[in-house]
Amino acid sequence: MALPVDSSDSLPLSVANPALSSPKEAVSEKMSPDSADSSDSSGLSETKVDVEAQKPKAPPRGPPPMPLTNLEKGLIGWESPDDPENPMNWTVRRKWRTMSFVAFSTFMLPLASTLFAPGVADVAAEFHETNTTILTFMVSIFVLGFGWGPMFFHAPLSELYGRKYVIAGSNLLFAIFNIGCAWANSVNTFLACRFLGGLLGCASLVVGGGVISDMFKREEMGGASSVYALGPLLGPVVGPIIGGFMAERVGWRWTFRLLLILGACMSVIFFAFVDETNPPALLRRKTFKKRKELGRPELISALDEFNTRSPVQIFWHGISRPLALIATSPAVMFLGLFMAISFAYLYIFLTTVAGVFTEIYHFSTGTAGLSYLGLGTGLMAGLFAVGSTNDRLVQYLTKRNNGVRLPEFRLRPLLLSCILFPVAMIWYGWAVERRAHWFAVVASMFPLGFGMVASMLPIQTYLVEVYGRYGLAASAMAAGNCLRMTAGAFFPLVAPTLFHNLGYSWGGTLLGLLALVILTSMAITFSFFGHKLRERFPPKV
């Protein structure tokens, strides 16, 4: 069943539908073989429910009803279930225009994480820095900011002020801190600006998940999530390709000037052309306007009817929810760890490949950046294969499961990724150790790229689908983002020492075997038994 307004991270959890009596009823649905959303096993119909018609003293947690205007009760909501101002009812063109801007913003930020990577040697020479750990950290510290910024700033702020202005302001801060990187005159200044740029400038990486839940029904999320996942996956690959030639031709500082220009342009575009999608923010604005038009200061938003929290309480609650989900929800914690391991291996490649091709194969800085095309080819192949089949795979498995649809059906591609990661690491390590032809090293990155899509895309769609209906889409995304970005920041610091002590061959073999054991166990558990864990451990925030 596709709710008319999919819950976002900013919906008050107290506004709930009492027709749902258990977490299982909230997410497991009986469906006909020909429709992904024909009926619901819990008995919840497509009827739009007036918020005022149900005022439980202690409303249970679950999907919120359709908030409709009721002037007699002093509530402002949508004028009808088909209100064109409701983002769920926007035209396809309007939805995808907004989605395209969000997707480009999510592409720009991961691009920034690796655009500078080929120029690290030039920075080392200019700043007289010889510590390889610090040089690696110059690249990965930006990713560390990615992990913590959304959880402590952007997710709760988007609850208070909506998606548009949080993303626009974040892009502006991203541009400002790239000024500091471009004109830094010391390692300390560079590291500080690099970290703050990632910490404060990465809103779209998580808030974008809320945008999807604001605009798209559940059966449409597969396509939207594929576009949204494009940026985080392709950005780190395209970055070194462009950055290698820029560092070689115009110097490493121009990589940050380029990011400054992109960030400033995206900020202007969001302020001027992107529409707000967050239903509570839209209804608050509508309420403010109706108070003036009707001279009724007592009017309140239907979504705020049960919400008596102050802005400070809302902000604190927004910060605490991702941490609570990690602590109490096995799905968020372990799927977040799955993505963390995936990103750790991705950034091990991203931070070592350039050195391999310049030092061992004697490529120029610009040509070494082209080696990432192997990874990019794998990503594109994965996006085509997984992105185009994920929704159909769910429908097929639903038919085989006697018409009962489980969100865990989206996680089946994880079984493929837990094989591809070990293959990539072992192939890469032995190809470098034996000084195989450079094409063998480039080709080793193809299974890594394919495996990244086969893990990230299903997990992100699963988190939005399952936790979006509890009003926790952005919090679940922020929790997973925190784990994977932290791993992406610190794991590459270990890789040089590991490869130095064990060699690329046995170092890659060790990493591959660890991935095989850990990822396979998690993939099997959540693909086949995840629904039992979800029912036993519902969200507690």
GROMACS .gro file of C-alpha atoms in nm, residues 103-369:
model
  267
  103ALA     CA    1   2.135   1.420  -0.735
  104PHE     CA    2   2.390   1.664  -0.876
  105SER     CA    3   2.456   1.801  -0.528
  106THR     CA    4   2.518   1.447  -0.401
  107PHE     CA    5   2.754   1.396  -0.695
  108MET     CA    6   2.949   1.716  -0.622
  109LEU     CA    7   3.028   1.624  -0.262
  110PRO     CA    8   3.183   1.277  -0.319
  111LEU     CA    9   3.359   1.428  -0.620
  112ALA     CA   10   3.525   1.669  -0.375
  113SER     CA   11   3.642   1.379  -0.160
  114THR     CA   12   3.879   1.246  -0.428
  115LEU     CA   13   3.926   1.531  -0.677
  116PHE     CA   14   4.232   1.634  -0.480
  117ALA     CA   15   4.378   1.281  -0.441
  118PRO     CA   16   4.615   1.281  -0.743
  119GLY     CA   17   4.764   1.612  -0.627
  120VAL     CA   18   4.869   1.489  -0.282
  121ALA     CA   19   5.232   1.452  -0.391
  122ASP     CA   20   5.237   1.816  -0.502
  123VAL     CA   21   5.096   1.926  -0.166
  124ALA     CA   22   5.359   1.719   0.014
  125ALA     CA   23   5.634   1.891  -0.182
  126GLU     CA   24   5.492   2.241  -0.127
  127PHE     CA   25   5.431   2.197   0.247
  128HIS     CA   26   5.741   1.978   0.302
  129GLU     CA   27   5.527   1.700   0.453
  130THR     CA   28   5.670   1.346   0.450
  131ASN     CA   29   5.436   1.163   0.686
  132THR     CA   30   5.232   0.927   0.465
  133THR     CA   31   4.955   0.897   0.725
  134ILE     CA   32   4.897   1.273   0.725
  135LEU     CA   33   4.906   1.283   0.346
  136THR     CA   34   4.642   1.009   0.327
  137PHE     CA   35   4.437   1.185   0.595
  138MET     CA   36   4.435   1.500   0.380
  139VAL     CA   37   4.210   1.307   0.143
  140SER     CA   38   4.003   1.104   0.389
  141ILE     CA   39   3.938   1.371   0.656
  142PHE     CA   40   3.679   1.523   0.424
  143VAL     CA   41   3.490   1.190   0.432
  144LEU     CA   42   3.498   1.192   0.813
  145GLY     CA   43   3.303   1.518   0.807
  146PHE     CA   44   3.048   1.350   0.578
  147GLY     CA   45   2.972   1.098   0.847
  148TRP     CA   46   2.906   1.326   1.140
  149GLY     CA   47   2.769   1.646   0.987
  150PRO     CA   48   2.429   1.509   0.876
  151MET     CA   49   2.365   1.343   1.210
  152PHE     CA   50   2.440   1.646   1.427
  153PHE     CA   51   2.334   1.931   1.200
  154HIS     CA   52   2.153   1.862   0.877
  155ALA     CA   53   1.898   1.595   0.971
  156PRO     CA   54   1.755   1.787   1.271
  157LEU     CA   55   1.773   2.122   1.089
  158SER     CA   56   1.577   1.977   0.798
  159GLU     CA   57   1.306   1.886   1.048
  160LEU     CA   58   1.283   2.247   1.162
  161TYR     CA   59   1.332   2.440   0.838
  162GLY     CA   60   1.270   2.193   0.554
  163ARG     CA   61   1.495   2.034   0.295
  164LYS     CA   62   1.551   2.322   0.053
  165TYR     CA   63   1.718   2.578   0.276
  166VAL     CA   64   1.927   2.324   0.466
  167ILE     CA   65   2.075   2.188   0.142
  168ALA     CA   66   2.119   2.538  -0.006
  169GLY     CA   67   2.293   2.668   0.308
  170SER     CA   68   2.508   2.358   0.330
  171ASN     CA   69   2.624   2.403  -0.031
  172LEU     CA   70   2.715   2.764   0.050
  173LEU     CA   71   2.927   2.655   0.350
  174PHE     CA   72   3.090   2.392   0.130
  175ALA     CA   73   3.194   2.668  -0.111
  176ILE     CA   74   3.325   2.892   0.169
  177PHE     CA   75   3.550   2.628   0.323
  178ASN     CA   76   3.691   2.539  -0.017
  179ILE     CA   77   3.821   2.895  -0.026
  180GLY     CA   78   4.029   2.805   0.279
  181CYS     CA   79   4.160   2.490   0.113
  182ALA     CA   80   4.244   2.667  -0.212
  183TRP     CA   81   4.450   2.938  -0.041
  184ALA     CA   82   4.583   2.742   0.259
  185ASN     CA   83   4.947   2.807   0.349
  186SER     CA   84   4.998   2.526   0.602
  187VAL     CA   85   4.896   2.165   0.659
  188ASN     CA   86   4.697   2.255   0.973
  189THR     CA   87   4.491   2.521   0.793
  190PHE     CA   88   4.428   2.285   0.505
  191LEU     CA   89   4.314   1.998   0.731
  192ALA     CA   90   4.083   2.227   0.933
  193CYS     CA   91   3.911   2.371   0.624
  194ARG     CA   92   3.892   2.031   0.459
  195PHE     CA   93   3.722   1.877   0.763
  196LEU     CA   94   3.478   2.165   0.815
  197GLY     CA   95   3.389   2.163   0.446
  198GLY     CA   96   3.287   1.799   0.477
  199LEU     CA   97   3.119   1.843   0.816
  200LEU     CA   98   2.899   2.140   0.725
  201GLY     CA   99   2.868   2.104   0.350
  202CYS     CA  100   2.726   1.755   0.304
  203ALA     CA  101   2.354   1.794   0.376
  204SER     CA  102   2.228   1.647   0.048
  205LEU     CA  103   2.396   1.312   0.118
  206VAL     CA  104   2.136   1.238   0.385
  207VAL     CA  105   1.860   1.495   0.345
  208GLY     CA  106   1.822   1.373  -0.013
  209GLY     CA  107   1.682   1.047   0.124
  210GLY     CA  108   1.409   1.250   0.292
  211VAL     CA  109   1.340   1.426  -0.039
  212ILE     CA  110   1.275   1.086  -0.199
  213SER     CA  111   1.034   0.984   0.078
  214ASP     CA  112   0.858   1.323   0.047
  215MET     CA  113   0.785   1.291  -0.326
  216PHE     CA  114   0.781   0.925  -0.432
  217LYS     CA  115   0.550   0.641  -0.342
  218ARG     CA  116   0.713   0.323  -0.228
  219GLU     CA  117   0.679   0.140  -0.559
  220GLU     CA  118   0.856   0.434  -0.729
  221MET     CA  119   1.149   0.452  -0.490
  222GLY     CA  120   1.370   0.207  -0.678
  223GLY     CA  121   1.419   0.440  -0.974
  224ALA     CA  122   1.455   0.752  -0.759
  225SER     CA  123   1.707   0.579  -0.531
  226SER     CA  124   1.910   0.470  -0.834
  227VAL     CA  125   1.949   0.831  -0.944
  228TYR     CA  126   2.022   0.941  -0.588
  229ALA     CA  127   2.289   0.671  -0.548
  230LEU     CA  128   2.459   0.778  -0.871
  231GLY     CA  129   2.640   1.071  -0.708
  232PRO     CA  130   2.792   0.898  -0.403
  233LEU     CA  131   2.912   0.615  -0.625
  234LEU     CA  132   3.036   0.798  -0.935
  235GLY     CA  133   3.170   1.108  -0.759
  236PRO     CA  134   3.472   0.937  -0.598
  237VAL     CA  135   3.557   0.778  -0.934
  238VAL     CA  136   3.525   1.085  -1.156
  239GLY     CA  137   3.716   1.296  -0.901
  240PRO     CA  138   4.065   1.147  -0.954
  241ILE     CA  139   4.021   1.142  -1.332
  242ILE     CA  140   3.952   1.516  -1.345
  243GLY     CA  141   4.183   1.599  -1.055
  244GLY     CA  142   4.480   1.418  -1.206
  245PHE     CA  143   4.482   1.633  -1.518
  246MET     CA  144   4.406   1.950  -1.322
  247ALA     CA  145   4.693   1.891  -1.080
  248GLU     CA  146   4.925   1.822  -1.371
  249ARG     CA  147   4.820   2.119  -1.586
  250VAL     CA  148   4.708   2.401  -1.352
  251GLY     CA  149   4.811   2.286  -1.003
  252TRP     CA  150   4.633   2.126  -0.709
  253ARG     CA  151   4.486   2.454  -0.578
  254TRP     CA  152   4.262   2.482  -0.883
  255THR     CA  153   4.084   2.162  -0.784
  256PHE     CA  154   3.948   2.349  -0.482
  257ARG     CA  155   3.868   2.658  -0.686
  258LEU     CA  156   3.659   2.438  -0.911
  259LEU     CA  157   3.474   2.304  -0.606
  260LEU     CA  158   3.424   2.661  -0.483
  261ILE     CA  159   3.255   2.751  -0.813
  262LEU     CA  160   3.037   2.437  -0.813
  263GLY     CA  161   2.929   2.484  -0.451
  264ALA     CA  162   2.838   2.850  -0.502
  265CYS     CA  163   2.638   2.771  -0.818
  266MET     CA  164   2.448   2.486  -0.651
  267SER     CA  165   2.364   2.709  -0.354
  268VAL     CA  166   2.216   2.975  -0.585
  269ILE     CA  167   2.022   2.712  -0.781
  270PHE     CA  168   1.867   2.566  -0.465
  271PHE     CA  169   1.770   2.906  -0.326
  272ALA     CA  170   1.620   3.020  -0.656
  273PHE     CA  171   1.481   2.719  -0.841
  274VAL     CA  172   1.431   2.417  -0.613
  275ASP     CA  173   1.092   2.367  -0.443
  276GLU     CA  174   1.052   2.266  -0.080
  277THR     CA  175   0.939   1.903  -0.044
  278ASN     CA  176   0.904   1.856   0.333
  279PRO     CA  177   0.530   1.829   0.420
  280PRO     CA  178   0.555   1.970   0.776
  281ALA     CA  179   0.754   2.272   0.650
  282LEU     CA  180   0.504   2.331   0.368
  283LEU     CA  181   0.205   2.308   0.601
  284ARG     CA  182   0.366   2.540   0.856
  285ARG     CA  183   0.409   2.802   0.584
  286LYS     CA  184   0.053   2.747   0.468
  287THR     CA  185  -0.070   2.784   0.827
  288PHE     CA  186   0.121   3.112   0.871
  289LYS     CA  187  -0.036   3.243   0.549
  290LYS     CA  188  -0.389   3.136   0.650
  291ARG     CA  189  -0.355   3.302   0.989
  292LYS     CA  190  -0.297   3.634   0.814
  293GLU     CA  191  -0.562   3.583   0.543
  294LEU     CA  192  -0.838   3.469   0.781
  295GLY     CA  193  -0.735   3.668   1.087
  296ARG     CA  194  -0.725   3.352   1.295
  297PRO     CA  195  -0.402   3.334   1.496
  298GLU     CA  196  -0.515   3.012   1.665
  299LEU     CA  197  -0.478   2.803   1.346
  300ILE     CA  198  -0.215   2.529   1.362
  301SER     CA  199  -0.071   2.280   1.117
  302ALA     CA  200  -0.246   1.944   1.123
  303LEU     CA  201   0.094   1.774   1.145
  304ASP     CA  202   0.180   1.981   1.453
  305GLU     CA  203  -0.144   1.902   1.635
  306PHE     CA  204   0.019   1.658   1.874
  307ASN     CA  205   0.359   1.823   1.857
  308THR     CA  206   0.424   2.032   2.166
  309ARG     CA  207   0.804   2.024   2.143
  310SER     CA  208   1.007   2.343   2.135
  311PRO     CA  209   1.261   2.399   1.854
  312VAL     CA  210   1.542   2.307   2.095
  313GLN     CA  211   1.368   1.981   2.184
  314ILE     CA  212   1.307   1.904   1.817
  315PHE     CA  213   1.673   1.969   1.737
  316TRP     CA  214   1.797   1.752   2.024
  317HIS     CA  215   1.553   1.476   1.934
  318GLY     CA  216   1.681   1.489   1.576
  319ILE     CA  217   2.039   1.442   1.698
  320SER     CA  218   1.954   1.156   1.930
  321ARG     CA  219   1.744   0.951   1.688
  322PRO     CA  220   2.027   0.824   1.463
  323LEU     CA  221   2.225   0.720   1.771
  324ALA     CA  222   1.918   0.549   1.917
  325LEU     CA  223   1.859   0.363   1.591
  326ILE     CA  224   2.218   0.237   1.585
  327ALA     CA  225   2.183   0.118   1.944
  328THR     CA  226   1.837  -0.043   1.923
  329SER     CA  227   1.781  -0.148   1.560
  330PRO     CA  228   1.992  -0.440   1.432
  331ALA     CA  229   1.900  -0.357   1.072
  332VAL     CA  230   2.037  -0.004   1.094
  333MET     CA  231   2.348  -0.108   1.283
  334PHE     CA  232   2.451  -0.413   1.078
  335LEU     CA  233   2.347  -0.282   0.737
  336GLY     CA  234   2.535   0.035   0.829
  337LEU     CA  235   2.840  -0.180   0.906
  338PHE     CA  236   2.794  -0.356   0.572
  339MET     CA  237   2.809  -0.020   0.395
  340ALA     CA  238   3.101   0.083   0.618
  341ILE     CA  239   3.310  -0.214   0.505
  342SER     CA  240   3.212  -0.148   0.144
  343PHE     CA  241   3.322   0.215   0.167
  344ALA     CA  242   3.640   0.123   0.352
  345TYR     CA  243   3.746  -0.098   0.062
  346LEU     CA  244   3.644   0.167  -0.192
  347TYR     CA  245   3.863   0.430  -0.026
  348ILE     CA  246   4.152   0.186   0.011
  349PHE     CA  247   4.146   0.164  -0.368
  350LEU     CA  248   4.099   0.537  -0.412
  351THR     CA  249   4.394   0.630  -0.191
  352THR     CA  250   4.643   0.366  -0.314
  353VAL     CA  251   4.578   0.325  -0.688
  354ALA     CA  252   4.729   0.661  -0.789
  355GLY     CA  253   5.053   0.576  -0.606
  356VAL     CA  254   5.065   0.229  -0.761
  357PHE     CA  255   5.043   0.368  -1.115
  358THR     CA  256   5.284   0.657  -1.064
  359GLU     CA  257   5.548   0.470  -0.860
  360ILE     CA  258   5.530   0.116  -0.999
  361TYR     CA  259   5.400   0.168  -1.353
  362HIS     CA  260   5.553   0.516  -1.392
  363PHE     CA  261   5.239   0.682  -1.523
  364SER     CA  262   5.207   1.060  -1.517
  365THR     CA  263   4.970   1.213  -1.260
  366GLY     CA  264   4.700   1.278  -1.521
  367THR     CA  265   4.727   0.936  -1.684
  368ALA     CA  266   4.720   0.763  -1.343
  369GLY     CA  267   4.380   0.923  -1.283
   0.00000   0.00000   0.00000
